Amino acid sequence: MSKNHYDYIIIGNGLAGLQLALAFNNDSHFTNKRIALIDPSTKTSNDKTWSFWEQNTGLWEDVIHQKWSKATIFASNKTIDLKLNPYRYKTIRAIDFYSHALAILKQNKNITFITETVNSVTDDNTITVNTNKNSYTANHVFDSRIANDAISRLDQYTTITQHFKGWVIKTNEDAFDPDTITMMDYRLKDGDQTTFNYVLPFTKREALVEFTYFTEHTVQEHVYDSYIKKYIKDFLKIEDYQIIETEMGQIPMTNFPFEQSNTKNITKIGTAGGWVKGSTGYSFKFTEKKVATIIANIKANNTPSTDLFKAKYKFYDKIFLKVLKDENHKGEWIFEKFYSKNSIQTMFRFLDEDSSFKEELQIMTSLFSWSFIKAFFKTL
């Protein structure tokens, strides 16, 4: 067998690729499998922050940067205080996750890191991955690159973009409650669009303050900066602070069927595989679940992408996205109803796609309006 042949090739050392590699590493079924991870980056910078909620101790406690037991949502005319118990809202800095994963994986002699750029993947009689330097073959490829045809067809589906910029600020005096996040603050908006501020306090004097849009179109960087600055001054009442870190991002929120790109021998992963929750943009825990399903499928001799999605939740997401795209100004109303008429625990189960039909019916009833009726029938 060629030295350039692997049992599994993972394209992309991001969240999905590294979680999948760790799952291979931690399961004795794959002890003798040769695995390659191909990425042009060595993942040495903190390029993002992931947040999620879960009960009890999870798989990632060693890299949790902070966790919270309470949350607040500020609507224009209402404040909703949420006690998350038995859940905790947790955040992980990307650099901590990368460092943790790489330190573990590099101890496995059957795992190879290749710092190259993938140009193409062909699936003829043999699966071949062509890079800017070499060619490699594999029994199966897990590919985190969004297919070009997917990008060109996105506008045929209901798609909006979650885009944001955040500042990590440090103050000279105590300014934050380190046990309470601001999940959404709608008191400062950019016109009639769905925009909100998001605050993760790491200590009494340090926090991530982020301005987020759920809209079709993005804005220039200075627009985010102006709203963050105004929010810190007018709502957090902080005058004296320093910016110690920044982050920006764009997350597609869409009902595009990314999973249609999966084949028997090639599985799309991460955003390219549709692993981002269409209605929220959350991906960390969804990645964990998808990876567990892939591992179980392989061990059962099934195609890795079998049963990765639940149709009813994709339908719910599609309705939500349709309302948000057609009537973007309704974002605040939607989320205010979500969290004022349902318990946070029910909402977390629903968003985790673990809810009961009774809970789903309750949530749908709380959003009952002409907008959702129209979206429902348009979606059908």
CSV table of C-alpha atoms in Angstrom, one decimal:
chain,number,residue,atom,x,y,z
A,1,MET,CA,0.0,0.0,0.0
A,2,SER,CA,1.3,3.5,-0.9
A,3,LYS,CA,2.6,5.6,1.9
A,4,ASN,CA,0.2,8.3,0.6
A,5,HIS,CA,-2.8,6.1,1.2
A,6,TYR,CA,-5.0,6.5,4.3
A,7,ASP,CA,-8.0,4.8,5.7
A,8,TYR,CA,-9.5,8.2,6.4
A,9,ILE,CA,-8.6,11.7,5.2
A,10,ILE,CA,-10.0,14.7,7.0
A,11,ILE,CA,-9.9,18.0,5.0
A,12,GLY,CA,-9.8,20.9,7.4
A,13,ASN,CA,-8.5,21.2,11.0
A,14,GLY,CA,-11.4,23.3,12.3
A,15,LEU,CA,-14.1,22.4,14.8
A,16,ALA,CA,-15.6,19.5,12.8
A,17,GLY,CA,-12.3,18.0,11.6
A,18,LEU,CA,-10.6,18.0,15.0
A,19,GLN,CA,-13.7,16.7,16.8
A,20,LEU,CA,-13.9,13.9,14.3
A,21,ALA,CA,-10.1,13.1,14.6
A,22,LEU,CA,-10.4,13.0,18.4
A,23,ALA,CA,-13.3,10.6,18.2
A,24,PHE,CA,-11.2,8.3,16.0
A,25,ASN,CA,-8.3,8.6,18.4
A,26,ASN,CA,-10.4,7.8,21.4
A,27,ASP,CA,-12.1,4.7,20.0
A,28,SER,CA,-10.2,1.4,20.0
A,29,HIS,CA,-12.0,0.3,16.9
A,30,PHE,CA,-9.8,2.7,14.9
A,31,THR,CA,-6.5,1.9,16.7
A,32,ASN,CA,-4.8,0.6,13.5
A,33,LYS,CA,-6.4,3.0,11.0
A,34,ARG,CA,-4.2,5.5,9.2
A,35,ILE,CA,-5.7,8.9,9.3
A,36,ALA,CA,-4.5,12.2,7.7
A,37,LEU,CA,-5.6,15.7,8.4
A,38,ILE,CA,-5.0,18.2,5.7
A,39,ASP,CA,-5.1,22.0,6.3
A,40,PRO,CA,-3.0,24.9,5.1
A,41,SER,CA,-3.2,26.4,8.6
A,42,THR,CA,-1.3,25.2,11.7
A,43,LYS,CA,-4.1,26.6,14.0
A,44,THR,CA,-2.0,28.8,16.2
A,45,SER,CA,-4.3,31.8,16.5
A,46,ASN,CA,-7.5,32.4,18.4
A,47,ASP,CA,-9.8,33.1,15.5
A,48,LYS,CA,-13.2,32.5,17.1
A,49,THR,CA,-15.2,31.6,20.2
A,50,TRP,CA,-17.7,28.8,20.5
A,51,SER,CA,-20.6,28.8,23.0
A,52,PHE,CA,-23.1,26.2,23.9
A,53,TRP,CA,-25.3,24.9,26.7
A,54,GLU,CA,-25.2,21.5,28.3
A,55,GLN,CA,-26.1,19.7,31.5
A,56,ASN,CA,-23.5,18.3,33.9
A,57,THR,CA,-19.9,17.6,32.9
A,58,GLY,CA,-19.3,17.4,29.2
A,59,LEU,CA,-16.4,16.2,26.9
A,60,TRP,CA,-14.7,19.5,26.8
A,61,GLU,CA,-14.3,20.6,30.5
A,62,ASP,CA,-10.5,20.8,30.1
A,63,VAL,CA,-10.8,23.7,27.7
A,64,ILE,CA,-13.9,25.5,29.0
A,65,HIS,CA,-13.0,29.2,29.3
A,66,GLN,CA,-16.0,30.1,31.4
A,67,LYS,CA,-19.5,28.9,32.3
A,68,TRP,CA,-22.6,30.6,33.5
A,69,SER,CA,-25.8,29.6,35.4
A,70,LYS,CA,-28.0,32.6,34.5
A,71,ALA,CA,-28.9,34.6,31.4
A,72,THR,CA,-30.8,37.8,30.7
A,73,ILE,CA,-32.7,38.8,27.6
A,74,PHE,CA,-33.5,42.5,27.1
A,75,ALA,CA,-36.4,43.2,24.8
A,76,SER,CA,-37.4,46.8,24.1
A,77,ASN,CA,-40.1,46.8,26.8
A,78,LYS,CA,-39.3,43.8,28.9
A,79,THR,CA,-36.4,42.1,30.7
A,80,ILE,CA,-36.4,38.3,30.9
A,81,ASP,CA,-34.2,36.8,33.6
A,82,LEU,CA,-33.4,33.1,33.0
A,83,LYS,CA,-32.1,30.5,35.5
A,84,LEU,CA,-30.5,27.9,33.4
A,85,ASN,CA,-30.3,25.1,35.9
A,86,PRO,CA,-29.6,22.2,35.3
A,87,TYR,CA,-27.9,23.6,32.2
A,88,ARG,CA,-24.8,25.7,32.1
A,89,TYR,CA,-23.9,28.1,29.2
A,90,LYS,CA,-20.3,27.4,28.3
A,91,THR,CA,-17.7,29.1,26.1
A,92,ILE,CA,-14.5,27.8,24.5
A,93,ARG,CA,-11.8,29.9,22.9
A,94,ALA,CA,-10.8,28.4,19.6
A,95,ILE,CA,-7.0,28.5,20.4
A,96,ASP,CA,-7.6,26.5,23.6
A,97,PHE,CA,-9.6,23.8,21.6
A,98,TYR,CA,-7.0,23.7,18.8
A,99,SER,CA,-4.1,23.4,21.3
A,100,HIS,CA,-5.9,20.7,23.3
A,101,ALA,CA,-6.8,18.6,20.2
A,102,LEU,CA,-3.4,18.9,18.5
A,103,ALA,CA,-1.6,17.9,21.7
A,104,ILE,CA,-3.6,14.7,21.9
A,105,LEU,CA,-3.6,13.8,18.3
A,106,LYS,CA,0.1,14.3,17.7
A,107,GLN,CA,0.8,11.6,20.2
A,108,ASN,CA,-0.9,9.0,17.9
A,109,LYS,CA,1.6,7.6,15.4
A,110,ASN,CA,-1.2,6.6,13.0
A,111,ILE,CA,-2.4,10.2,12.6
A,112,THR,CA,-0.6,12.5,10.2
A,113,PHE,CA,-0.9,16.2,9.8
A,114,ILE,CA,-0.3,17.6,6.3
A,115,THR,CA,0.1,21.4,5.9
A,116,GLU,CA,-1.1,21.7,2.3
A,117,THR,CA,-4.0,23.2,0.4
A,118,VAL,CA,-6.6,20.8,-1.1
A,119,ASN,CA,-7.4,21.6,-4.7
A,120,SER,CA,-9.8,18.8,-5.6
A,121,VAL,CA,-11.2,15.5,-4.5
A,122,THR,CA,-12.1,12.9,-7.2
A,123,ASP,CA,-14.2,9.8,-6.5
A,124,ASP,CA,-13.6,7.4,-9.4
A,125,ASN,CA,-12.5,3.9,-8.7
A,126,THR,CA,-10.2,5.4,-6.1
A,127,ILE,CA,-10.8,8.4,-3.9
A,128,THR,CA,-8.0,10.9,-4.6
A,129,VAL,CA,-7.3,14.1,-2.7
A,130,ASN,CA,-5.1,16.5,-4.8
A,131,THR,CA,-3.3,19.3,-3.0
A,132,ASN,CA,-1.0,22.0,-4.1
A,133,LYS,CA,2.0,19.7,-3.5
A,134,ASN,CA,0.9,16.0,-3.6
A,135,SER,CA,-1.9,13.5,-4.2
A,136,TYR,CA,-3.3,11.2,-1.6
A,137,THR,CA,-5.8,8.3,-1.7
A,138,ALA,CA,-8.2,7.1,1.0
A,139,ASN,CA,-11.0,4.7,1.8
A,140,HIS,CA,-13.1,7.6,2.9
A,141,VAL,CA,-12.8,11.4,2.9
A,142,PHE,CA,-14.4,13.8,5.3
A,143,ASP,CA,-14.4,17.2,3.6
A,144,SER,CA,-15.1,20.5,5.4
A,145,ARG,CA,-14.9,22.6,2.2
A,146,ILE,CA,-18.3,24.0,1.0
A,147,ALA,CA,-18.9,22.8,-2.5
A,148,ASN,CA,-18.8,25.4,-5.3
A,149,ASP,CA,-22.2,24.4,-6.5
A,150,ALA,CA,-23.6,24.9,-3.0
A,151,ILE,CA,-22.3,28.4,-2.9
A,152,SER,CA,-23.8,29.2,-6.3
A,153,ARG,CA,-27.3,27.8,-5.3
A,154,LEU,CA,-27.6,29.3,-1.8
A,155,ASP,CA,-29.9,32.1,-3.1
A,156,GLN,CA,-32.4,29.4,-4.3
A,157,TYR,CA,-33.1,28.6,-0.6
A,158,THR,CA,-34.1,30.5,2.4
A,159,THR,CA,-30.8,32.0,3.7
A,160,ILE,CA,-29.8,34.7,6.0
A,161,THR,CA,-26.4,35.4,7.6
A,162,GLN,CA,-25.5,35.7,11.2
A,163,HIS,CA,-22.7,38.2,11.1
A,164,PHE,CA,-21.0,39.9,14.0
A,165,LYS,CA,-18.0,41.6,15.6
A,166,GLY,CA,-17.0,41.4,19.2
A,167,TRP,CA,-14.6,43.2,21.5
A,168,VAL,CA,-13.1,41.6,24.5
A,169,ILE,CA,-12.8,44.6,26.9
A,170,LYS,CA,-11.1,45.0,30.2
A,171,THR,CA,-12.2,47.7,32.7
A,172,ASN,CA,-10.4,49.3,35.6
A,173,GLU,CA,-13.3,48.8,38.0
A,174,ASP,CA,-15.8,46.0,38.5
A,175,ALA,CA,-18.4,46.2,35.8
A,176,PHE,CA,-19.9,42.8,35.1
A,177,ASP,CA,-21.7,40.0,36.8
A,178,PRO,CA,-19.5,36.9,36.1
A,179,ASP,CA,-22.4,34.5,36.6
A,180,THR,CA,-24.9,36.0,34.1
A,181,ILE,CA,-24.6,36.3,30.3
A,182,THR,CA,-26.6,38.8,28.3
A,183,MET,CA,-28.0,36.4,25.7
A,184,MET,CA,-29.7,39.0,23.6
A,185,ASP,CA,-30.2,42.7,24.1
A,186,TYR,CA,-32.5,44.4,21.6
A,187,ARG,CA,-32.5,47.9,23.1
A,188,LEU,CA,-29.9,49.1,20.6
A,189,LYS,CA,-30.7,48.2,17.0
A,190,ASP,CA,-29.7,49.0,13.4
A,191,GLY,CA,-33.0,50.2,12.0
A,192,ASP,CA,-35.8,47.6,11.7
A,193,GLN,CA,-33.4,44.7,11.2
A,194,THR,CA,-32.9,41.8,13.6
A,195,THR,CA,-29.8,42.9,15.5
A,196,PHE,CA,-28.8,42.5,19.1
A,197,ASN,CA,-25.9,42.8,21.6
A,198,TYR,CA,-24.5,39.8,23.3
A,199,VAL,CA,-22.3,39.9,26.4
A,200,LEU,CA,-20.2,37.1,27.9
A,201,PRO,CA,-18.6,38.3,31.2
A,202,PHE,CA,-15.4,36.3,31.9
A,203,THR,CA,-14.7,38.2,35.2
A,204,LYS,CA,-16.0,41.2,37.0
A,205,ARG,CA,-13.6,43.3,34.8
A,206,GLU,CA,-13.4,41.5,31.5
A,207,ALA,CA,-16.1,40.5,29.0
A,208,LEU,CA,-16.8,39.8,25.3
A,209,VAL,CA,-19.2,42.4,24.0
A,210,GLU,CA,-20.6,41.6,20.5
A,211,PHE,CA,-23.0,43.2,18.1
A,212,THR,CA,-24.8,40.6,15.9
A,213,TYR,CA,-27.1,40.7,12.8
A,214,PHE,CA,-29.5,38.1,11.5
A,215,THR,CA,-29.9,39.6,8.1
A,216,GLU,CA,-29.5,38.9,4.4
A,217,HIS,CA,-26.7,41.4,3.8
A,218,THR,CA,-23.5,42.2,5.8
A,219,VAL,CA,-22.2,45.6,6.8
A,220,GLN,CA,-18.8,47.2,6.8
A,221,GLU,CA,-16.6,46.6,9.9
A,222,HIS,CA,-16.9,50.2,11.2
A,223,VAL,CA,-20.6,49.7,11.6
A,224,TYR,CA,-20.2,47.0,14.2
A,225,ASP,CA,-17.6,49.1,16.0
A,226,SER,CA,-19.9,52.0,16.2
A,227,TYR,CA,-22.7,50.0,17.8
A,228,ILE,CA,-20.4,48.2,20.2
A,229,LYS,CA,-18.9,51.5,21.3
A,230,LYS,CA,-22.4,53.0,21.8
A,231,TYR,CA,-23.7,50.0,23.7
A,232,ILE,CA,-20.7,50.0,26.1
A,233,LYS,CA,-21.2,53.7,26.8
A,234,ASP,CA,-25.0,54.0,26.9
A,235,PHE,CA,-26.1,50.6,28.2
A,236,LEU,CA,-23.2,49.2,30.1
A,237,LYS,CA,-22.4,52.6,31.4
A,238,ILE,CA,-18.6,52.0,31.0
A,239,GLU,CA,-16.4,54.9,30.1
A,240,ASP,CA,-12.9,53.7,30.8
A,241,TYR,CA,-11.8,50.4,29.2
A,242,GLN,CA,-9.3,48.9,26.8
A,243,ILE,CA,-9.9,46.5,23.9
A,244,ILE,CA,-7.7,43.5,24.4
A,245,GLU,CA,-9.0,41.2,21.6
A,246,THR,CA,-11.5,41.3,18.7
A,247,GLU,CA,-13.3,38.7,16.7
A,248,MET,CA,-15.5,38.8,13.6
A,249,GLY,CA,-17.5,36.1,11.9
A,250,GLN,CA,-20.2,35.1,9.4
A,251,ILE,CA,-22.4,32.0,9.9
A,252,PRO,CA,-24.9,30.9,7.2
A,253,MET,CA,-28.4,30.3,8.6
A,254,THR,CA,-30.1,28.3,5.8
A,255,ASN,CA,-32.2,25.4,4.8
A,256,PHE,CA,-29.9,24.6,1.9
A,257,PRO,CA,-29.6,20.7,1.7
A,258,PHE,CA,-25.8,20.5,2.2
A,259,GLU,CA,-26.2,16.8,3.0
A,260,GLN,CA,-27.0,16.1,-0.6
A,261,SER,CA,-23.3,16.4,-1.4
A,262,ASN,CA,-22.6,13.3,0.7
A,263,THR,CA,-21.7,10.1,-1.1
A,264,LYS,CA,-20.8,6.6,-0.1
A,265,ASN,CA,-17.1,7.6,0.0
A,266,ILE,CA,-17.2,11.3,0.7
A,267,THR,CA,-18.9,12.9,3.7
A,268,LYS,CA,-19.2,16.7,4.0
A,269,ILE,CA,-18.6,17.9,7.6
A,270,GLY,CA,-19.0,21.1,9.5
A,271,THR,CA,-20.7,24.0,7.8
A,272,ALA,CA,-20.2,22.2,4.4
A,273,GLY,CA,-22.2,19.3,5.8
A,274,GLY,CA,-25.1,21.4,7.2
A,275,TRP,CA,-24.0,20.9,10.8
A,276,VAL,CA,-24.8,24.5,11.7
A,277,LYS,CA,-28.3,24.8,13.2
A,278,GLY,CA,-30.3,26.7,10.6
A,279,SER,CA,-32.4,28.8,13.0
A,280,THR,CA,-29.6,29.7,15.5
A,281,GLY,CA,-26.2,29.4,14.0
A,282,TYR,CA,-25.0,27.2,16.9
A,283,SER,CA,-22.7,24.4,15.8
A,284,PHE,CA,-20.5,23.1,18.7
A,285,LYS,CA,-22.8,20.6,20.3
A,286,PHE,CA,-24.3,19.7,16.9
A,287,THR,CA,-20.8,18.8,15.7
A,288,GLU,CA,-20.4,16.5,18.8
A,289,LYS,CA,-23.6,14.7,18.0
A,290,LYS,CA,-22.9,14.3,14.3
A,291,VAL,CA,-19.4,13.0,15.0
A,292,ALA,CA,-20.9,10.4,17.4
A,293,THR,CA,-23.4,9.3,14.7
A,294,ILE,CA,-20.6,9.0,12.1
A,295,ILE,CA,-18.5,6.8,14.4
A,296,ALA,CA,-21.4,4.6,15.2
A,297,ASN,CA,-22.3,4.3,11.5
A,298,ILE,CA,-18.7,3.3,10.5
A,299,LYS,CA,-18.6,0.6,13.3
A,300,ALA,CA,-22.0,-0.7,12.1
A,301,ASN,CA,-20.7,-0.8,8.4
A,302,ASN,CA,-23.1,1.8,7.4
A,303,THR,CA,-22.4,4.8,5.2
A,304,PRO,CA,-21.0,7.5,7.6
A,305,SER,CA,-23.6,10.1,6.7
A,306,THR,CA,-26.6,7.8,7.5
A,307,ASP,CA,-29.3,9.4,9.7
A,308,LEU,CA,-27.4,12.6,10.5
A,309,PHE,CA,-30.5,14.8,10.4
A,310,LYS,CA,-34.0,14.8,11.8
A,311,ALA,CA,-36.5,15.9,9.2
A,312,LYS,CA,-39.0,17.6,11.5
A,313,TYR,CA,-36.4,20.0,13.0
A,314,LYS,CA,-35.2,20.9,9.5
A,315,PHE,CA,-38.9,21.8,8.8
A,316,TYR,CA,-39.1,23.9,11.9
A,317,ASP,CA,-35.9,25.7,11.0
A,318,LYS,CA,-37.3,26.3,7.5
A,319,ILE,CA,-40.4,28.0,8.9
A,320,PHE,CA,-38.4,30.2,11.3
A,321,LEU,CA,-36.0,31.2,8.5
A,322,LYS,CA,-38.9,32.1,6.2
A,323,VAL,CA,-40.4,34.4,8.7
A,324,LEU,CA,-37.0,36.0,9.5
A,325,LYS,CA,-36.2,36.6,5.9
A,326,ASP,CA,-39.6,37.9,4.8
A,327,GLU,CA,-40.2,40.0,7.9
A,328,ASN,CA,-36.8,40.6,9.4
A,329,HIS,CA,-38.0,43.2,11.8
A,330,LYS,CA,-39.9,40.5,13.7
A,331,GLY,CA,-36.7,38.9,15.1
A,332,GLU,CA,-37.1,40.6,18.5
A,333,TRP,CA,-40.8,39.6,18.7
A,334,ILE,CA,-39.9,35.9,17.9
A,335,PHE,CA,-37.2,35.6,20.5
A,336,GLU,CA,-39.1,37.4,23.1
A,337,LYS,CA,-42.0,35.0,22.7
A,338,PHE,CA,-39.7,32.0,22.6
A,339,TYR,CA,-38.2,32.8,26.0
A,340,SER,CA,-41.1,34.5,27.8
A,341,LYS,CA,-43.7,31.9,27.0
A,342,ASN,CA,-41.5,28.8,27.4
A,343,SER,CA,-39.0,27.7,30.0
A,344,ILE,CA,-35.4,28.0,29.1
A,345,GLN,CA,-35.0,24.3,29.7
A,346,THR,CA,-37.8,23.5,27.2
A,347,MET,CA,-36.2,25.9,24.7
A,348,PHE,CA,-32.7,24.3,25.1
A,349,ARG,CA,-34.2,20.8,24.5
A,350,PHE,CA,-36.0,22.1,21.4
A,351,LEU,CA,-32.9,23.8,20.0
A,352,ASP,CA,-30.8,20.7,20.8
A,353,GLU,CA,-33.4,18.7,18.8
A,354,ASP,CA,-34.2,16.6,21.8
A,355,SER,CA,-37.7,17.9,22.6
A,356,SER,CA,-41.0,16.0,22.9
A,357,PHE,CA,-43.9,16.6,20.5
A,358,LYS,CA,-45.8,18.1,23.4
A,359,GLU,CA,-43.0,20.7,23.9
A,360,GLU,CA,-42.8,21.4,20.2
A,361,LEU,CA,-46.5,22.0,20.1
A,362,GLN,CA,-46.2,24.4,23.0
A,363,ILE,CA,-43.4,26.3,21.4
A,364,MET,CA,-45.3,26.6,18.1
A,365,THR,CA,-48.4,27.8,19.9
A,366,SER,CA,-46.4,30.5,21.6
A,367,LEU,CA,-45.4,31.8,18.2
A,368,PHE,CA,-48.9,31.5,16.7
A,369,SER,CA,-49.4,34.5,14.4
A,370,TRP,CA,-50.3,35.3,10.8
A,371,SER,CA,-46.6,35.5,9.9
A,372,PHE,CA,-46.0,32.0,11.0
A,373,ILE,CA,-49.2,30.7,9.3
A,374,LYS,CA,-48.0,32.2,6.0
A,375,ALA,CA,-44.5,30.8,6.4
A,376,PHE,CA,-45.9,27.4,7.3
A,377,PHE,CA,-47.9,27.2,4.1
A,378,LYS,CA,-45.1,28.7,2.0
A,379,THR,CA,-42.8,26.0,3.4
A,380,LEU,CA,-45.2,23.2,2.6
